């Protein structure tokens, strides 16, 4: 059995990581999945450029399941820019690499390396980028996965377009599966579930529940058993395009026993998306749907096909069968029947285009550029990042072309 090594970076990455491990341990009970755990300990490294977040985790009795040797924190203080994280944390990086090597030694083999982080700040974008460059080079036969917090509508940093664009460039070059979330969508989902205690802990719990719904299909016998490599193969038609989002149904606070038809309609609803983009502005490239509960794959396919046809859900025409189904008889604790969907949609190009415009607004005035240059960044890197982002946007735009090029 091959295992999965996780690296959670920065304040956001570590808080999300905590939520994911808590959710998985609650879901698994005593039968912890050895792909993610070793003797009850998560196969994860906890990384930050300062001590505060990791000290809080060390002091929390509810989080005592971590390996104390897998904490890595810097002494130079908080990284505010991509450049300070990428160029200014060499001692910290050497320690991280050594701990990754030791974690690898405790695996029978490595199936995937996944990074949990945010690209808004300097630690998650800068140290995260340096790590994925290392893991893609040293774990080249494994799936390279990122669970990434994308910039929201209102950020508390004015330089996030620089950080985010630079971070995305490295994700695009070195990763082959990316799960993207944003707090705007998570906030809207919690409101739809009538949860009015709005805070990051609540958002992280919802994100963790969504990711556990994906991981769960790896743990149980089901029709069309899946893993990261199969998902990557099914929903990545082009190597540069690997930005996925997640949706789930039902929002279980108001319905506990949904029909398949209800669930199929909800999975495409805007209110059930964990990433704020409009599915009506573009086309689905591919989709992986995971169903938990007492049903069969034929019924699932029939109901989803009916919803797609009646609600005019648009898929590209040049992929014959763009939806892959996985059906598992093990129920979720929250309701009898539940669906999770990994979506690959061309509307991601619109989100990237908006970020690129925000970057250009700053860069044309050269606003805040001196901070990045002082931390060791070359201005050409920003231009390369914009160009790389533009290439991905162009490819997503090309996928919107529905011209059928097959021979008649």
PDB file of C-alpha atoms in Angstrom, residues 176-319:
ATOM      1  CA  UNK A 176      -0.990  18.148 -11.431  1.00  0.00           C
ATOM      2  CA  UNK A 177      -4.095  18.363  -9.200  1.00  0.00           C
ATOM      3  CA  UNK A 178      -5.390  21.497  -7.506  1.00  0.00           C
ATOM      4  CA  UNK A 179      -8.462  21.809  -5.281  1.00  0.00           C
ATOM      5  CA  UNK A 180      -9.430  25.486  -4.912  1.00  0.00           C
ATOM      6  CA  UNK A 181     -11.655  27.036  -2.236  1.00  0.00           C
ATOM      7  CA  UNK A 182     -12.458  30.603  -1.254  1.00  0.00           C
ATOM      8  CA  UNK A 183     -13.971  32.083   1.884  1.00  0.00           C
ATOM      9  CA  UNK A 184     -16.677  33.968  -0.029  1.00  0.00           C
ATOM     10  CA  UNK A 185     -18.252  30.705  -1.188  1.00  0.00           C
ATOM     11  CA  UNK A 186     -17.729  28.969   2.170  1.00  0.00           C
ATOM     12  CA  UNK A 187     -19.386  31.896   3.952  1.00  0.00           C
ATOM     13  CA  UNK A 188     -22.365  31.735   1.602  1.00  0.00           C
ATOM     14  CA  UNK A 189     -22.683  27.993   2.148  1.00  0.00           C
ATOM     15  CA  UNK A 190     -22.725  28.338   5.932  1.00  0.00           C
ATOM     16  CA  UNK A 191     -25.467  30.967   5.626  1.00  0.00           C
ATOM     17  CA  UNK A 192     -27.450  28.612   3.389  1.00  0.00           C
ATOM     18  CA  UNK A 193     -27.082  26.000   6.122  1.00  0.00           C
ATOM     19  CA  UNK A 194     -28.428  28.548   8.655  1.00  0.00           C
ATOM     20  CA  UNK A 195     -25.107  28.728  10.499  1.00  0.00           C
ATOM     21  CA  UNK A 196     -24.772  32.350  11.512  1.00  0.00           C
ATOM     22  CA  UNK A 197     -21.619  32.067  13.632  1.00  0.00           C
ATOM     23  CA  UNK A 198     -19.397  33.272  10.798  1.00  0.00           C
ATOM     24  CA  UNK A 199     -15.685  32.631  11.420  1.00  0.00           C
ATOM     25  CA  UNK A 200     -12.731  30.906   9.796  1.00  0.00           C
ATOM     26  CA  UNK A 201     -13.108  27.858  12.031  1.00  0.00           C
ATOM     27  CA  UNK A 202     -16.590  27.257  10.596  1.00  0.00           C
ATOM     28  CA  UNK A 203     -15.326  27.693   7.022  1.00  0.00           C
ATOM     29  CA  UNK A 204     -12.430  25.308   7.661  1.00  0.00           C
ATOM     30  CA  UNK A 205     -14.782  22.664   9.045  1.00  0.00           C
ATOM     31  CA  UNK A 206     -16.904  22.875   5.901  1.00  0.00           C
ATOM     32  CA  UNK A 207     -13.823  22.646   3.682  1.00  0.00           C
ATOM     33  CA  UNK A 208     -12.616  19.644   5.705  1.00  0.00           C
ATOM     34  CA  UNK A 209     -15.980  17.927   5.329  1.00  0.00           C
ATOM     35  CA  UNK A 210     -15.819  18.414   1.557  1.00  0.00           C
ATOM     36  CA  UNK A 211     -12.275  17.018   1.273  1.00  0.00           C
ATOM     37  CA  UNK A 212     -13.093  14.076   3.561  1.00  0.00           C
ATOM     38  CA  UNK A 213     -15.954  13.235   1.210  1.00  0.00           C
ATOM     39  CA  UNK A 214     -13.347  12.865  -1.542  1.00  0.00           C
ATOM     40  CA  UNK A 215     -10.873  10.925   0.589  1.00  0.00           C
ATOM     41  CA  UNK A 216     -13.605   8.567   1.764  1.00  0.00           C
ATOM     42  CA  UNK A 217     -13.949   7.061  -1.712  1.00  0.00           C
ATOM     43  CA  UNK A 218     -10.330   5.876  -1.359  1.00  0.00           C
ATOM     44  CA  UNK A 219     -11.055   4.081   1.919  1.00  0.00           C
ATOM     45  CA  UNK A 220     -14.085   1.943   1.105  1.00  0.00           C
ATOM     46  CA  UNK A 221     -14.927  -0.656  -1.497  1.00  0.00           C
ATOM     47  CA  UNK A 222     -17.232   0.856  -4.058  1.00  0.00           C
ATOM     48  CA  UNK A 223     -18.248   0.741  -7.686  1.00  0.00           C
ATOM     49  CA  UNK A 224     -15.389   2.297  -9.638  1.00  0.00           C
ATOM     50  CA  UNK A 225     -12.969   2.562  -6.716  1.00  0.00           C
ATOM     51  CA  UNK A 226     -10.926   5.676  -7.182  1.00  0.00           C
ATOM     52  CA  UNK A 227      -7.684   7.325  -6.149  1.00  0.00           C
ATOM     53  CA  UNK A 228      -5.859  10.537  -6.949  1.00  0.00           C
ATOM     54  CA  UNK A 229      -4.248   9.127 -10.082  1.00  0.00           C
ATOM     55  CA  UNK A 230      -7.577   7.931 -11.514  1.00  0.00           C
ATOM     56  CA  UNK A 231      -9.214  11.289 -10.790  1.00  0.00           C
ATOM     57  CA  UNK A 232      -6.309  13.105 -12.408  1.00  0.00           C
ATOM     58  CA  UNK A 233      -6.552  10.904 -15.496  1.00  0.00           C
ATOM     59  CA  UNK A 234     -10.323  11.322 -15.866  1.00  0.00           C
ATOM     60  CA  UNK A 235     -10.729  15.062 -15.402  1.00  0.00           C
ATOM     61  CA  UNK A 236      -7.499  16.565 -16.754  1.00  0.00           C
ATOM     62  CA  UNK A 237      -7.744  16.700 -20.573  1.00  0.00           C
ATOM     63  CA  UNK A 238      -4.738  19.044 -20.905  1.00  0.00           C
ATOM     64  CA  UNK A 239      -1.612  19.182 -18.700  1.00  0.00           C
ATOM     65  CA  UNK A 240      -1.795  22.929 -17.990  1.00  0.00           C
ATOM     66  CA  UNK A 241      -5.418  22.764 -16.837  1.00  0.00           C
ATOM     67  CA  UNK A 242      -5.699  21.225 -13.390  1.00  0.00           C
ATOM     68  CA  UNK A 243      -7.749  23.668 -11.297  1.00  0.00           C
ATOM     69  CA  UNK A 244     -10.696  21.846  -9.695  1.00  0.00           C
ATOM     70  CA  UNK A 245     -13.512  22.894  -7.414  1.00  0.00           C
ATOM     71  CA  UNK A 246     -15.747  20.861  -5.107  1.00  0.00           C
ATOM     72  CA  UNK A 247     -19.502  20.834  -4.545  1.00  0.00           C
ATOM     73  CA  UNK A 248     -21.619  18.766  -2.184  1.00  0.00           C
ATOM     74  CA  UNK A 249     -25.282  17.953  -1.675  1.00  0.00           C
ATOM     75  CA  UNK A 250     -27.477  18.123   0.229  1.00  0.00           C
ATOM     76  CA  UNK A 251     -26.741  20.955   2.615  1.00  0.00           C
ATOM     77  CA  UNK A 252     -27.783  18.616   5.387  1.00  0.00           C
ATOM     78  CA  UNK A 253     -29.057  21.104   7.934  1.00  0.00           C
ATOM     79  CA  UNK A 254     -32.417  21.258   6.164  1.00  0.00           C
ATOM     80  CA  UNK A 255     -32.806  17.887   4.410  1.00  0.00           C
ATOM     81  CA  UNK A 256     -31.766  14.447   5.711  1.00  0.00           C
ATOM     82  CA  UNK A 257     -33.239  12.011   3.187  1.00  0.00           C
ATOM     83  CA  UNK A 258     -32.892  13.502  -0.294  1.00  0.00           C
ATOM     84  CA  UNK A 259     -33.913  11.737  -3.471  1.00  0.00           C
ATOM     85  CA  UNK A 260     -31.302  11.160  -6.151  1.00  0.00           C
ATOM     86  CA  UNK A 261     -33.046  13.726  -8.348  1.00  0.00           C
ATOM     87  CA  UNK A 262     -32.979  16.381  -5.606  1.00  0.00           C
ATOM     88  CA  UNK A 263     -29.325  15.682  -4.963  1.00  0.00           C
ATOM     89  CA  UNK A 264     -28.400  15.809  -8.642  1.00  0.00           C
ATOM     90  CA  UNK A 265     -30.046  19.223  -8.972  1.00  0.00           C
ATOM     91  CA  UNK A 266     -28.341  20.590  -5.869  1.00  0.00           C
ATOM     92  CA  UNK A 267     -24.869  19.483  -6.908  1.00  0.00           C
ATOM     93  CA  UNK A 268     -25.018  21.994  -9.793  1.00  0.00           C
ATOM     94  CA  UNK A 269     -26.580  24.777  -7.737  1.00  0.00           C
ATOM     95  CA  UNK A 270     -24.517  27.876  -7.006  1.00  0.00           C
ATOM     96  CA  UNK A 271     -25.359  27.616  -3.308  1.00  0.00           C
ATOM     97  CA  UNK A 272     -23.643  24.194  -3.096  1.00  0.00           C
ATOM     98  CA  UNK A 273     -20.276  25.296  -4.512  1.00  0.00           C
ATOM     99  CA  UNK A 274     -17.201  25.733  -2.290  1.00  0.00           C
ATOM    100  CA  UNK A 275     -15.647  28.119  -4.824  1.00  0.00           C
ATOM    101  CA  UNK A 276     -17.374  31.298  -5.941  1.00  0.00           C
ATOM    102  CA  UNK A 277     -17.660  31.154  -9.711  1.00  0.00           C
ATOM    103  CA  UNK A 278     -20.641  31.026 -12.022  1.00  0.00           C
ATOM    104  CA  UNK A 279     -21.144  27.622 -13.649  1.00  0.00           C
ATOM    105  CA  UNK A 280     -23.368  29.300 -16.253  1.00  0.00           C
ATOM    106  CA  UNK A 281     -20.377  31.229 -17.629  1.00  0.00           C
ATOM    107  CA  UNK A 282     -18.578  28.438 -19.410  1.00  0.00           C
ATOM    108  CA  UNK A 283     -18.594  24.676 -19.778  1.00  0.00           C
ATOM    109  CA  UNK A 284     -17.775  21.620 -17.721  1.00  0.00           C
ATOM    110  CA  UNK A 285     -14.655  19.917 -19.019  1.00  0.00           C
ATOM    111  CA  UNK A 286     -15.145  16.883 -16.800  1.00  0.00           C
ATOM    112  CA  UNK A 287     -16.617  15.852 -13.480  1.00  0.00           C
ATOM    113  CA  UNK A 288     -16.055  13.145 -10.865  1.00  0.00           C
ATOM    114  CA  UNK A 289     -19.184  12.406  -8.812  1.00  0.00           C
ATOM    115  CA  UNK A 290     -18.964  10.392  -5.588  1.00  0.00           C
ATOM    116  CA  UNK A 291     -22.186   9.060  -4.054  1.00  0.00           C
ATOM    117  CA  UNK A 292     -22.475   7.646  -0.528  1.00  0.00           C
ATOM    118  CA  UNK A 293     -25.557   5.646   0.445  1.00  0.00           C
ATOM    119  CA  UNK A 294     -27.790   2.782  -0.579  1.00  0.00           C
ATOM    120  CA  UNK A 295     -28.146   3.167  -4.350  1.00  0.00           C
ATOM    121  CA  UNK A 296     -26.672   1.815  -7.567  1.00  0.00           C
ATOM    122  CA  UNK A 297     -24.628   3.390 -10.304  1.00  0.00           C
ATOM    123  CA  UNK A 298     -27.304   2.882 -12.984  1.00  0.00           C
ATOM    124  CA  UNK A 299     -29.877   4.892 -10.985  1.00  0.00           C
ATOM    125  CA  UNK A 300     -27.303   7.597 -10.311  1.00  0.00           C
ATOM    126  CA  UNK A 301     -26.421   7.903 -13.982  1.00  0.00           C
ATOM    127  CA  UNK A 302     -30.098   8.102 -15.006  1.00  0.00           C
ATOM    128  CA  UNK A 303     -31.010  10.839 -12.505  1.00  0.00           C
ATOM    129  CA  UNK A 304     -27.940  12.943 -13.217  1.00  0.00           C
ATOM    130  CA  UNK A 305     -28.509  12.623 -16.959  1.00  0.00           C
ATOM    131  CA  UNK A 306     -32.102  13.814 -16.480  1.00  0.00           C
ATOM    132  CA  UNK A 307     -30.934  16.832 -14.453  1.00  0.00           C
ATOM    133  CA  UNK A 308     -28.220  17.745 -16.956  1.00  0.00           C
ATOM    134  CA  UNK A 309     -30.694  17.650 -19.841  1.00  0.00           C
ATOM    135  CA  UNK A 310     -33.577  19.436 -18.072  1.00  0.00           C
ATOM    136  CA  UNK A 311     -31.461  22.151 -16.410  1.00  0.00           C
ATOM    137  CA  UNK A 312     -29.294  22.683 -19.493  1.00  0.00           C
ATOM    138  CA  UNK A 313     -25.994  21.945 -17.742  1.00  0.00           C
ATOM    139  CA  UNK A 314     -23.349  22.538 -20.409  1.00  0.00           C
ATOM    140  CA  UNK A 315     -20.422  20.148 -21.026  1.00  0.00           C
ATOM    141  CA  UNK A 316     -17.858  20.294 -23.802  1.00  0.00           C
ATOM    142  CA  UNK A 317     -19.013  18.229 -26.757  1.00  0.00           C
ATOM    143  CA  UNK A 318     -15.623  16.807 -27.703  1.00  0.00           C
ATOM    144  CA  UNK A 319     -15.377  14.503 -24.656  1.00  0.00           C
TER     145      UNK A 319
END
